[in-house]
XYZ file of C-alpha atoms in Angstrom:
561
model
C -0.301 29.637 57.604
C -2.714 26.944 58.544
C -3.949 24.306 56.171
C -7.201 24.011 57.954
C -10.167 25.169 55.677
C -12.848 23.158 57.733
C -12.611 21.789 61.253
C -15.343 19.063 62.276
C -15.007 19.134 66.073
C -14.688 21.621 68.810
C -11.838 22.601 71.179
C -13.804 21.490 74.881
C -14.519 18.162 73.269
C -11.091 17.314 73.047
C -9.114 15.148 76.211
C -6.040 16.534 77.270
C -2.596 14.948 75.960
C -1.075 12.517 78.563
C 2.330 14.694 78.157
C 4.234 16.949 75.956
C 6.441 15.537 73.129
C 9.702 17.086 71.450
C 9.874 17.138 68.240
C 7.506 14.944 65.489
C 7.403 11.473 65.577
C 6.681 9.616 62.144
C 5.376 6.092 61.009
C 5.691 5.584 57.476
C 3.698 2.170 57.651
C 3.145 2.224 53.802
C 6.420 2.446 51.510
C 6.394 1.716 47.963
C 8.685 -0.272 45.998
C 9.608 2.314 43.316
C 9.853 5.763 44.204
C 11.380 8.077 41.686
C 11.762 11.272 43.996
C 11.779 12.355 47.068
C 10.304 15.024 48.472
C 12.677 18.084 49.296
C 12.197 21.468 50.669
C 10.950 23.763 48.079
C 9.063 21.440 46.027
C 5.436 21.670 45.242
C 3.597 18.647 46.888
C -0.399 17.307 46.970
C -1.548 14.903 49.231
C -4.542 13.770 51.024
C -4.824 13.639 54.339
C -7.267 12.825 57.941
C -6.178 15.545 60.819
C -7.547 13.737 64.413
C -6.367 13.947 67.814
C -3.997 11.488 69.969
C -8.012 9.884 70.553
C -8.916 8.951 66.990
C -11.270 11.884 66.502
C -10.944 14.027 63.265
C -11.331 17.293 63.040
C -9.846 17.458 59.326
C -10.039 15.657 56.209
C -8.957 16.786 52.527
C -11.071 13.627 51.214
C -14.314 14.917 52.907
C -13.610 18.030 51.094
C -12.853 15.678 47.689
C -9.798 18.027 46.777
C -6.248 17.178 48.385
C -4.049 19.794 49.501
C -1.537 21.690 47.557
C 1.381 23.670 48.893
C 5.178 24.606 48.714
C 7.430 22.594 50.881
C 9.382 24.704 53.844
C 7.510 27.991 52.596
C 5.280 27.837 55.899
C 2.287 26.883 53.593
C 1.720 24.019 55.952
C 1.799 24.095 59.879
C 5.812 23.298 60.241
C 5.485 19.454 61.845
C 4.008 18.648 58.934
C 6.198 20.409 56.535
C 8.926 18.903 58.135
C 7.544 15.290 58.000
C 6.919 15.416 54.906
C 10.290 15.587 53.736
C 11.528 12.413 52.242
C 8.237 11.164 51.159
C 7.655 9.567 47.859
C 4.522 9.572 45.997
C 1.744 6.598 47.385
C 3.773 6.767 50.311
C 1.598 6.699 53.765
C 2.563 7.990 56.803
C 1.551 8.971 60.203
C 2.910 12.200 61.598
C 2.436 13.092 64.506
C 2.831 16.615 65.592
C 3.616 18.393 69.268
C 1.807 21.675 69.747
C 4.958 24.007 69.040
C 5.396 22.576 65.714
C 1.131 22.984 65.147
C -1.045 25.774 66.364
C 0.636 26.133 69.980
C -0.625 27.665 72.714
C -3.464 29.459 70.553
C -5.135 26.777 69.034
C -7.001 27.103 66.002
C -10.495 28.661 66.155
C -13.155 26.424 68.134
C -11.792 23.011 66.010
C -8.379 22.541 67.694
C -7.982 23.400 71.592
C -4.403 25.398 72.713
C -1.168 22.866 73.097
C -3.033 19.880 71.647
C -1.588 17.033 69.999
C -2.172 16.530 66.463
C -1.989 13.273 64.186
C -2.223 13.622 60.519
C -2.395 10.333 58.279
C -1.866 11.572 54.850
C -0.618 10.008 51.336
C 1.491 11.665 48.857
C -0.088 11.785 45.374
C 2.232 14.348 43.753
C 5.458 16.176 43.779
C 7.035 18.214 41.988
C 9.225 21.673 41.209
C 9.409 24.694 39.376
C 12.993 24.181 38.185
C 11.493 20.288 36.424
C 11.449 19.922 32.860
C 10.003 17.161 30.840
C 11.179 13.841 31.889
C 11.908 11.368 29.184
C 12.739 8.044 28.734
C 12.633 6.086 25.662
C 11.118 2.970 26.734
C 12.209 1.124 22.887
C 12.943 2.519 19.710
C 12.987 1.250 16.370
C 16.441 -0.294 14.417
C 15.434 1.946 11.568
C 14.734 5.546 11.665
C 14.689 7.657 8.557
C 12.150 10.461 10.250
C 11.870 11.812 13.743
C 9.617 14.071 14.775
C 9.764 17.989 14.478
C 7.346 21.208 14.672
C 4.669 21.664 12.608
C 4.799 18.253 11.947
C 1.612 16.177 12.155
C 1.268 12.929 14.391
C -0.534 9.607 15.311
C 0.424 8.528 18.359
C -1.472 6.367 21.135
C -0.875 6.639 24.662
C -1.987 5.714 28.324
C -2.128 8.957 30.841
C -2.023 8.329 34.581
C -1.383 11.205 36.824
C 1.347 10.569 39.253
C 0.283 8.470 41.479
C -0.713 6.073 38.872
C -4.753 6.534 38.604
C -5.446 6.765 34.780
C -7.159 9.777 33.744
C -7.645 8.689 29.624
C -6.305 6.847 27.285
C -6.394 6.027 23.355
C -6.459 2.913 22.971
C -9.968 2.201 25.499
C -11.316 4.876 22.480
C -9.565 2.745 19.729
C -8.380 6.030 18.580
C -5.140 7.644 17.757
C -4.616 10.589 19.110
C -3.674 12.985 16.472
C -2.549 15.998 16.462
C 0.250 19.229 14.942
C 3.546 19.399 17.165
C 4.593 22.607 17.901
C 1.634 24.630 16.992
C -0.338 24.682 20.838
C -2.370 21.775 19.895
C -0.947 19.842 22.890
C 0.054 20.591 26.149
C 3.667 22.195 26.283
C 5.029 18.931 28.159
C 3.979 16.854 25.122
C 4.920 19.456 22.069
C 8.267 18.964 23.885
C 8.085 15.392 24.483
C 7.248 14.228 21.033
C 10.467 16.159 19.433
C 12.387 13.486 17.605
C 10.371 10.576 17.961
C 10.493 7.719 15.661
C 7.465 5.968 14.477
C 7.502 2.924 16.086
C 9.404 4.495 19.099
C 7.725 3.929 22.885
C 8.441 6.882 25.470
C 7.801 6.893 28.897
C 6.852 10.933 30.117
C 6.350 13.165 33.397
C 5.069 15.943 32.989
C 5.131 18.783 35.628
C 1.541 20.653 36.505
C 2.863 23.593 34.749
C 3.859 22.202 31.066
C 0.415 20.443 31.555
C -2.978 21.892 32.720
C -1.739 23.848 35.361
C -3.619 25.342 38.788
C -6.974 24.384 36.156
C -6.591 20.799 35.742
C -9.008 19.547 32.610
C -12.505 18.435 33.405
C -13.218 15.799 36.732
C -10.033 13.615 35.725
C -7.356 15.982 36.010
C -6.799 18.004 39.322
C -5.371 21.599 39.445
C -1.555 21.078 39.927
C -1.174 17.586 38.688
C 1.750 16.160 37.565
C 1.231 13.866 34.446
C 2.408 10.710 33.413
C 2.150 9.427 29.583
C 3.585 5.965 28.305
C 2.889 6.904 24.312
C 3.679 4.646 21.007
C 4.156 6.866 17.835
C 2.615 5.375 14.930
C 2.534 7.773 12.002
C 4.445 11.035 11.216
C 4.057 13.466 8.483
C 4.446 16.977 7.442
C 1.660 19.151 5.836
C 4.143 20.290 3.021
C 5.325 16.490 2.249
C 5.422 14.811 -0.880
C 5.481 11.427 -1.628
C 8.789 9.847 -0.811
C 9.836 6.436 -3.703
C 12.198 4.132 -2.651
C 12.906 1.603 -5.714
C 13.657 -1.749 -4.129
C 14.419 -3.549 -7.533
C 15.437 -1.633 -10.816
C 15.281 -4.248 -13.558
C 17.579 -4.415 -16.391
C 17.710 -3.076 -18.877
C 14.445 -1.229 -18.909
C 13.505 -0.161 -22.380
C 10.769 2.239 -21.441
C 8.993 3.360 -18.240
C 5.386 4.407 -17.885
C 4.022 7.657 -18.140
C 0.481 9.366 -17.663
C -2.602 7.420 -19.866
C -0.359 3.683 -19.323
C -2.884 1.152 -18.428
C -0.909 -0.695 -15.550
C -1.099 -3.896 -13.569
C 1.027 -4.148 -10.204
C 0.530 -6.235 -7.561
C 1.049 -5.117 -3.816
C 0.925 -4.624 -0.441
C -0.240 -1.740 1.545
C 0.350 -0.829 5.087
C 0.923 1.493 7.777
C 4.200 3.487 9.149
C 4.370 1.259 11.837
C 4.366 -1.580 9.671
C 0.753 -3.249 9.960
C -0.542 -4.209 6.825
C -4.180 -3.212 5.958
C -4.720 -4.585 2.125
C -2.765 -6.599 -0.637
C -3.573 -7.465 -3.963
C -1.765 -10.881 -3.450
C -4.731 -12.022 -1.460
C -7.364 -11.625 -3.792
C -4.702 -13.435 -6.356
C -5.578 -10.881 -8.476
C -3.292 -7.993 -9.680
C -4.526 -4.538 -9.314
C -5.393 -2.775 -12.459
C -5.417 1.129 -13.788
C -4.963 3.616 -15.772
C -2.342 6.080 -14.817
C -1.796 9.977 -14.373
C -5.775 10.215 -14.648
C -6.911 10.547 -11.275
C -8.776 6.852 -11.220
C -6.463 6.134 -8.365
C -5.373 8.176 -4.986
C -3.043 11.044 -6.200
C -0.021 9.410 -4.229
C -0.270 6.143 -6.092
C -1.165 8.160 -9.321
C 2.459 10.393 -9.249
C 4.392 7.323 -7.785
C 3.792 4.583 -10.863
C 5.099 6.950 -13.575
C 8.077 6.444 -14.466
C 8.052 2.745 -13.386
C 9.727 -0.146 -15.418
C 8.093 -3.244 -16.296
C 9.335 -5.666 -13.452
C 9.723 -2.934 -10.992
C 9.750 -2.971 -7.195
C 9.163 -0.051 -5.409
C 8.190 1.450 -1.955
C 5.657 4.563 -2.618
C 5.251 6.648 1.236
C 2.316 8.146 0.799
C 1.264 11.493 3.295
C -2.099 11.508 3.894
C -3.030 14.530 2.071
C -2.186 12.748 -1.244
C -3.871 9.269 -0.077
C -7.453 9.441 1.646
C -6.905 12.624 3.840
C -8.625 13.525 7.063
C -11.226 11.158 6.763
C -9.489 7.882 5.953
C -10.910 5.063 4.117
C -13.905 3.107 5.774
C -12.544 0.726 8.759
C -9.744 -0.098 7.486
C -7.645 3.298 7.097
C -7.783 6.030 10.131
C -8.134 9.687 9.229
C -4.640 11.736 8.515
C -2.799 7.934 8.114
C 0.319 8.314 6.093
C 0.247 5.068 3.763
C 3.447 2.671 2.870
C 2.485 0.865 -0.546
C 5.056 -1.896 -1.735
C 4.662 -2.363 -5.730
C 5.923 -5.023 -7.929
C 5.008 -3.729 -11.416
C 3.957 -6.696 -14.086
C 3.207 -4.687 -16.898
C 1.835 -1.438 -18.350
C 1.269 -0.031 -21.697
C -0.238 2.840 -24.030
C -3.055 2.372 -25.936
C -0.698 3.149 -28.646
C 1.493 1.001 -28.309
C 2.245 -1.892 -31.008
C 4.361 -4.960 -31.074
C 7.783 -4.588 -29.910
C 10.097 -7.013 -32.123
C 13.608 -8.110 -31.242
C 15.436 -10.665 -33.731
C 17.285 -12.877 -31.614
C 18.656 -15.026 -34.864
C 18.969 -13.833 -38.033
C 19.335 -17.095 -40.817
C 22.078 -16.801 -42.869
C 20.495 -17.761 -46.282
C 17.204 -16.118 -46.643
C 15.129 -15.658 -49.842
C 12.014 -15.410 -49.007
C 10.172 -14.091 -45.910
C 6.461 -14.780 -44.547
C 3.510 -12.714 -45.509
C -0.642 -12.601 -45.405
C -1.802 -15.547 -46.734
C 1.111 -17.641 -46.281
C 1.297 -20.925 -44.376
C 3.787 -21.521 -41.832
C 4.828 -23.229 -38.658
C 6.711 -22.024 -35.702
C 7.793 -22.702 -32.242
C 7.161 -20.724 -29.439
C 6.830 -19.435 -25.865
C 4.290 -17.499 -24.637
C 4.482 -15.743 -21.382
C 4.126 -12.744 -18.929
C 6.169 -10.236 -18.943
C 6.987 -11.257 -14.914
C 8.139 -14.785 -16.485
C 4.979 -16.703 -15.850
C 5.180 -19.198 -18.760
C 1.506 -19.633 -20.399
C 1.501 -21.572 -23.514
C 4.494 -23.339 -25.357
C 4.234 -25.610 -28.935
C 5.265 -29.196 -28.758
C 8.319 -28.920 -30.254
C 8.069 -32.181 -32.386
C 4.921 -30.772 -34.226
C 5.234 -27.166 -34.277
C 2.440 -25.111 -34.263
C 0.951 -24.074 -37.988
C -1.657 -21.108 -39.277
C -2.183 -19.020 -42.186
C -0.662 -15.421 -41.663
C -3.778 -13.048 -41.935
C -6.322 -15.723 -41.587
C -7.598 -14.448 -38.008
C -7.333 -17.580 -36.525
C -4.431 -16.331 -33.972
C -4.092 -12.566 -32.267
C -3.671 -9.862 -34.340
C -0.350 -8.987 -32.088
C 1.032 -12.689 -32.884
C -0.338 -12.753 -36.300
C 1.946 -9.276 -36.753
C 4.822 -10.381 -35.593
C 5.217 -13.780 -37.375
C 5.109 -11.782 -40.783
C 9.027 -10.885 -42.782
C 10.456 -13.832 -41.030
C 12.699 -16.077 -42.569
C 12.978 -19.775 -42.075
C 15.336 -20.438 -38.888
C 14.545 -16.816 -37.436
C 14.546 -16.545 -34.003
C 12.473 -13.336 -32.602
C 11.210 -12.050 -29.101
C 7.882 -10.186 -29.370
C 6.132 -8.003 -26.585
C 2.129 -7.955 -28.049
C 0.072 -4.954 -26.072
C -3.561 -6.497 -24.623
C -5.171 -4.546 -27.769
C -3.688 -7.032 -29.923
C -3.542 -9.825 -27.762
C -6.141 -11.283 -25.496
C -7.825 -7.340 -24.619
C -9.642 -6.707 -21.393
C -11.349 -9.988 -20.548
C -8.352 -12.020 -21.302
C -8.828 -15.716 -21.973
C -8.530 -18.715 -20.073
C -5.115 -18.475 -18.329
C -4.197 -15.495 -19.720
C -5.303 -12.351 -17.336
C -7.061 -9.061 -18.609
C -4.992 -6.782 -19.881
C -1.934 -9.088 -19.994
C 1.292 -7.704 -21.719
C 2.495 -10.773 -23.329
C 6.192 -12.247 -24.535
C 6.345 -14.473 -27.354
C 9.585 -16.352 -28.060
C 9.363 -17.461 -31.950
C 11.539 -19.486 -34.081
C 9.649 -19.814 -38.126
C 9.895 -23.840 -38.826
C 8.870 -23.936 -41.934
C 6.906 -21.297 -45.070
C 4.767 -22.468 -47.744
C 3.661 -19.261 -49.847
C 0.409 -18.263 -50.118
C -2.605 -17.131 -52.406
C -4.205 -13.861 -51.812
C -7.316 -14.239 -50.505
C -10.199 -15.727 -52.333
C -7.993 -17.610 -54.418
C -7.050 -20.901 -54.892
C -4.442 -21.104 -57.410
C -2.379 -18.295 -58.311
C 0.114 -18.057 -61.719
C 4.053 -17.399 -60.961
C 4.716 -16.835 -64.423
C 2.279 -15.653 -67.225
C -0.389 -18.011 -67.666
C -0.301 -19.864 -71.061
C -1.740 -18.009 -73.972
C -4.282 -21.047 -75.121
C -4.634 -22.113 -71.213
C -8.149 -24.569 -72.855
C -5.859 -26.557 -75.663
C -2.997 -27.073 -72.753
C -5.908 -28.346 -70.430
C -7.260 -30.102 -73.399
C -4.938 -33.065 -73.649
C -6.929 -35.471 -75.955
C -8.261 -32.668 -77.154
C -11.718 -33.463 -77.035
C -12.746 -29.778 -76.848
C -13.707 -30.746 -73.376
C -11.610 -30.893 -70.141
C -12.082 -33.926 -67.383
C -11.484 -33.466 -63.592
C -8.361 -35.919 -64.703
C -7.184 -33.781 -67.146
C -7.286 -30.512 -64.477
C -6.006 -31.907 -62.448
C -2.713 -33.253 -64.279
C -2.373 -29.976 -66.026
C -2.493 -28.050 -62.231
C -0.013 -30.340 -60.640
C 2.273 -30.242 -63.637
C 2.455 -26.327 -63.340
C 3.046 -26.342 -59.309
C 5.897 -28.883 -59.435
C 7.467 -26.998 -62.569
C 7.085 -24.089 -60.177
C 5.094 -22.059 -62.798
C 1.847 -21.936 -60.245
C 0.972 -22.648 -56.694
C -1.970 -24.122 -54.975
C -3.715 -22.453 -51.886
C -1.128 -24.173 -49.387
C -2.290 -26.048 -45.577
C -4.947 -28.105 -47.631
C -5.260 -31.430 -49.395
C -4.285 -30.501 -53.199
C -6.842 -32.902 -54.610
C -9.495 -31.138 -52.941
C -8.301 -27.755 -53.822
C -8.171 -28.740 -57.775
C -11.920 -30.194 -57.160
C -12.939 -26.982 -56.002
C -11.233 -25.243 -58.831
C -12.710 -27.750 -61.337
C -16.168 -27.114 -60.002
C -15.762 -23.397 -60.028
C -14.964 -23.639 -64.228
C -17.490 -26.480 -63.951
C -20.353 -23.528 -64.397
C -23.325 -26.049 -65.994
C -21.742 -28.775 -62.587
C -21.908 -31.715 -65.837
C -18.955 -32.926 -64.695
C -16.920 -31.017 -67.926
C -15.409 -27.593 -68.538
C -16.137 -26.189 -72.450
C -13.871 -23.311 -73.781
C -17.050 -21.159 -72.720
C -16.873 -21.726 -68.667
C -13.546 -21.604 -68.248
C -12.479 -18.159 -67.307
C -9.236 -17.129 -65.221
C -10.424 -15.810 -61.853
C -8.173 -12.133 -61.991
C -10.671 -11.796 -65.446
C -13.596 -12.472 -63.029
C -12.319 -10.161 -61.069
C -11.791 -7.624 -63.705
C -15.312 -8.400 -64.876
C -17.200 -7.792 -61.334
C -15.504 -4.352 -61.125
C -16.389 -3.562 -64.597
C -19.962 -3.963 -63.561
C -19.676 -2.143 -60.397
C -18.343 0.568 -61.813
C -20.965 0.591 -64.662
């Protein structure tokens, strides 16, 4: 069988050989330095090649044609001095063969291109080998320490690669496009060689592959870069794996303890974290905006994967939420950022959450022995305390030589705090976890962040009852019948500031009243005396001077009339 398919010269222009030769003589003048088969008889071989005479002249060339030659070694698909020459060769080798006329076209020539017993000469370089009985060859070039997943069919992968064919000329690769190549395993998406290849990778892994013609494109090839029968080579880096039918996977990396509740759907959260890819490249984090991330939970304002993966988190939390990319931005990624079909790795430290429900959470640390009274609205008192996140973050603390002081119900402190400082006894010790509705809300305030759970250590220093509101004196035992003769004291049917004011500080340090506590007393009693002081002359007749519960009375009398 004759691998001539064009001849460029004619028999009578060709000189006669000097002499006859034996047997093929052969000048590899081109070896290379790695050769990772040889060629053997039976194997499937291209090559390109320049046929001339002993002169220099060609008569054949596969690279005029711009296709090499393809053939079966030893299965007289070549003219036998070259099929025998060939043997040994590896791929980019060069050699010279040269061939006597029994081992080429003899004594018959070959049409009007090569003369009877001429001399041929064919310079030719191996660009691919290969045989029917080859499989995939693999090697793993590096893998990663950790592997919790390898790859299997019907799974769905990222992976980027370089392709060469064998003789090293690149026919595509991913990353010139920037591009994963993505892709089913398993299903025909790929060539056979790779389906097969790709079995049990690891993300992360790097495998080296060749690829015989016929798990690849075959006697087609693919397009101008691919010739029919080519062997392929593929140096590929997994970076993502997933399966169509995955969930999201949770790894909890710190559980505290003890945890006294753990979110559930409608919990407003804030978590910090950072987000990256299988392979470990990270493509957000909260921590660099110094700013935690904020939500509502179980209500779809976040990616499904991250909606399912924070219930059921304790406050203090760290967890590792994998993410497939059906439940985190799907086929069509995120902007630049996120590729299409990338399975997401989200690391969450959870700072707080709670229900818009919730209310103050109260824990007596120390309980005082002797108690026998407790705080209430209206009462004065002063306390110690922390105030913090629930991470630890210390916010606010009182000096502890002058403890901090308010009026229980006066609105002058959060509604949470305000709460939780009330049925305390003097030397109580309490921890207090106030919700943001009763805290600082939304916005926050100064320090404190939006939304901020917040931990309040409290120890009551001291409790000075109170007077309900709008008062400024209030009776502990029944006021005195003739309450004008026992402010009268010279009676004088007329009662002086001086006299008021005896009579009122007589009755609080007898205990049988009590002034409107966290002010100066002398300029309580002058705002008593001026209320009774209804015509302001300085004086208060039997006729101004009502008790304030008969005002009282009075007013709803008249509203009711």
């Amino acid at each position: 069988m004759i691998i001539l398919s064009l001849l460029l010269a004619t028999w009578f222009s060709v000189d006669c050989n000097p002499g006859p030769i034996d047997d093929i003589a052969v000048d590899r003048y081109f070896i290379p330095k790695r050769c990772i088969r040889e060629v053997k008889s039976g194997d499937f071989v291209r090559y390109h090649y320049n046929g001339t005479f002993t002169d220099g002249k060609l008569f054949d060339s596969s690279y005029d044609r711009g296709s090499a030659f393809f053939g079966q070694v030893g299965q007289k698909w070549q003219i036998a001095g070259v099929d025998k020459g060939i043997l040994g060769m590896c791929v980019n080798e060069r050699r010279r063969i040269t061939v006597p006329p029994h081992l080429a076209y003899g004594s018959q020539g070959a049409g009007d291109k090569v003369p009877p017993d001429t001399t041929l000469v064919f310079d030719l370089v191996l660009l691919d080998i290969f045989n029917r009985a080859d499989q995939v060859q693999t090697k793993v070039i590096s893998t990663p320490k950790k592997c919790k997943r390898s790859v299997m069919r019907t799974d769905f992968v990222r992976f980027h690669f370089n392709g060469t064919l064998l003789d090293g000329t690149v026919f595509d690769s991913s990353y010139k496009r920037s591009q994963t190549q993505d892709s089913v395993v398993g299903e025909g998406w790929l060539i056979k060689g790779l389906d097969e290849g790709l079995l049990g990778m690891c993300v992360g892994e790097i495998r080296h592959f060749i690829i015989p013609p016929f798990l690849a494109f075959g006697e087609k090839g693919y397009g101008t870069e691919i010739p029919p029968h080519a062997s392929l080579v593929y140096h590929i880096l997994l970076e993502d794996l997933h399966n169509p039918k995955d969930d999201i996977i949770v790894e909890v990396m710190e559980a505290p303890e003890p945890c006294t509740r753990t979110s559930v759907a409608g919990d407003y959260i804030r978590y910090h974290y950072n987000a990256s890819f299988l392979n470990g490249i990270t493509f957000d984090s909260s921590y660099q905006y110094n700013h935690t991330y904020n939500t509502y939970i179980g209500m779809g304002y976040v990616i499904a994967g991250i909606d399912k993966g924070l219930q059921g988190v304790c406050t203090g939390e760290r967890r590792r939420i994998i993410l497939p990319p059906h439940l985190a931005y799907g086929q069509q990624g995120a902007g630049k950022d996120i590729p299409g079909s990338a399975v997401l790795v989200f690391d969450i430290h959870v700072i707080d959450f709670h229900g818009v429900k919730d209310t103050v959470q109260v824990d007596i640390t120390h309980k005082s022995e002797a108690c026998n009274e407790t705080s209430e609205v209206n009462d004065f008192i002063q306390y110690h305390y922390n105030c913090s996140l629930l991470d630890g973050t210390l916010l606010f603390t009182s000096d502890y030589e002058t403890p901090q002081d308010v009026v229980l119900g006066g609105g002058k402190i959060i509604d949470g705090l305000d709460e939780a400082l009330r049925n305390m006894c003097v030397g109580e010790r309490r921890t207090v976890i106030v919700p943001p509705h009763l805290g600082h809300g939304e916005k926050g305030a100064g320090i404190v962040p939006g939304s901020a759970v917040l931990r309040f250590e409290l120890e009551l220093v001291s409790l000075q009852k109170g007077v309900p509101e709008g008062y400024l004196f209030i009776w502990l035992k029944e006021s005195p019948v003739q309450l004008f003769e026992e402010l009268d004291i010279n009676q004088d049917q007329q009662v002086s500031l001086e006299e008021f004011s005896q009579f009122i500080k007589q009755q609080v340090s007898e205990g049988k009243g009590r002034l409107k506590p966290a002010q100066d007393p002398d300029s309580v009693i002058m705002d008593m005396f001026k209320n009774q002081d209804r015509n302001a002359d300085g004086l208060i007749t039997q006729d101004e001077l009502k008790l304030k519960v008969d005002e009282d009375a009075e007013k709803t009398h008249h509203e009711e009339l």
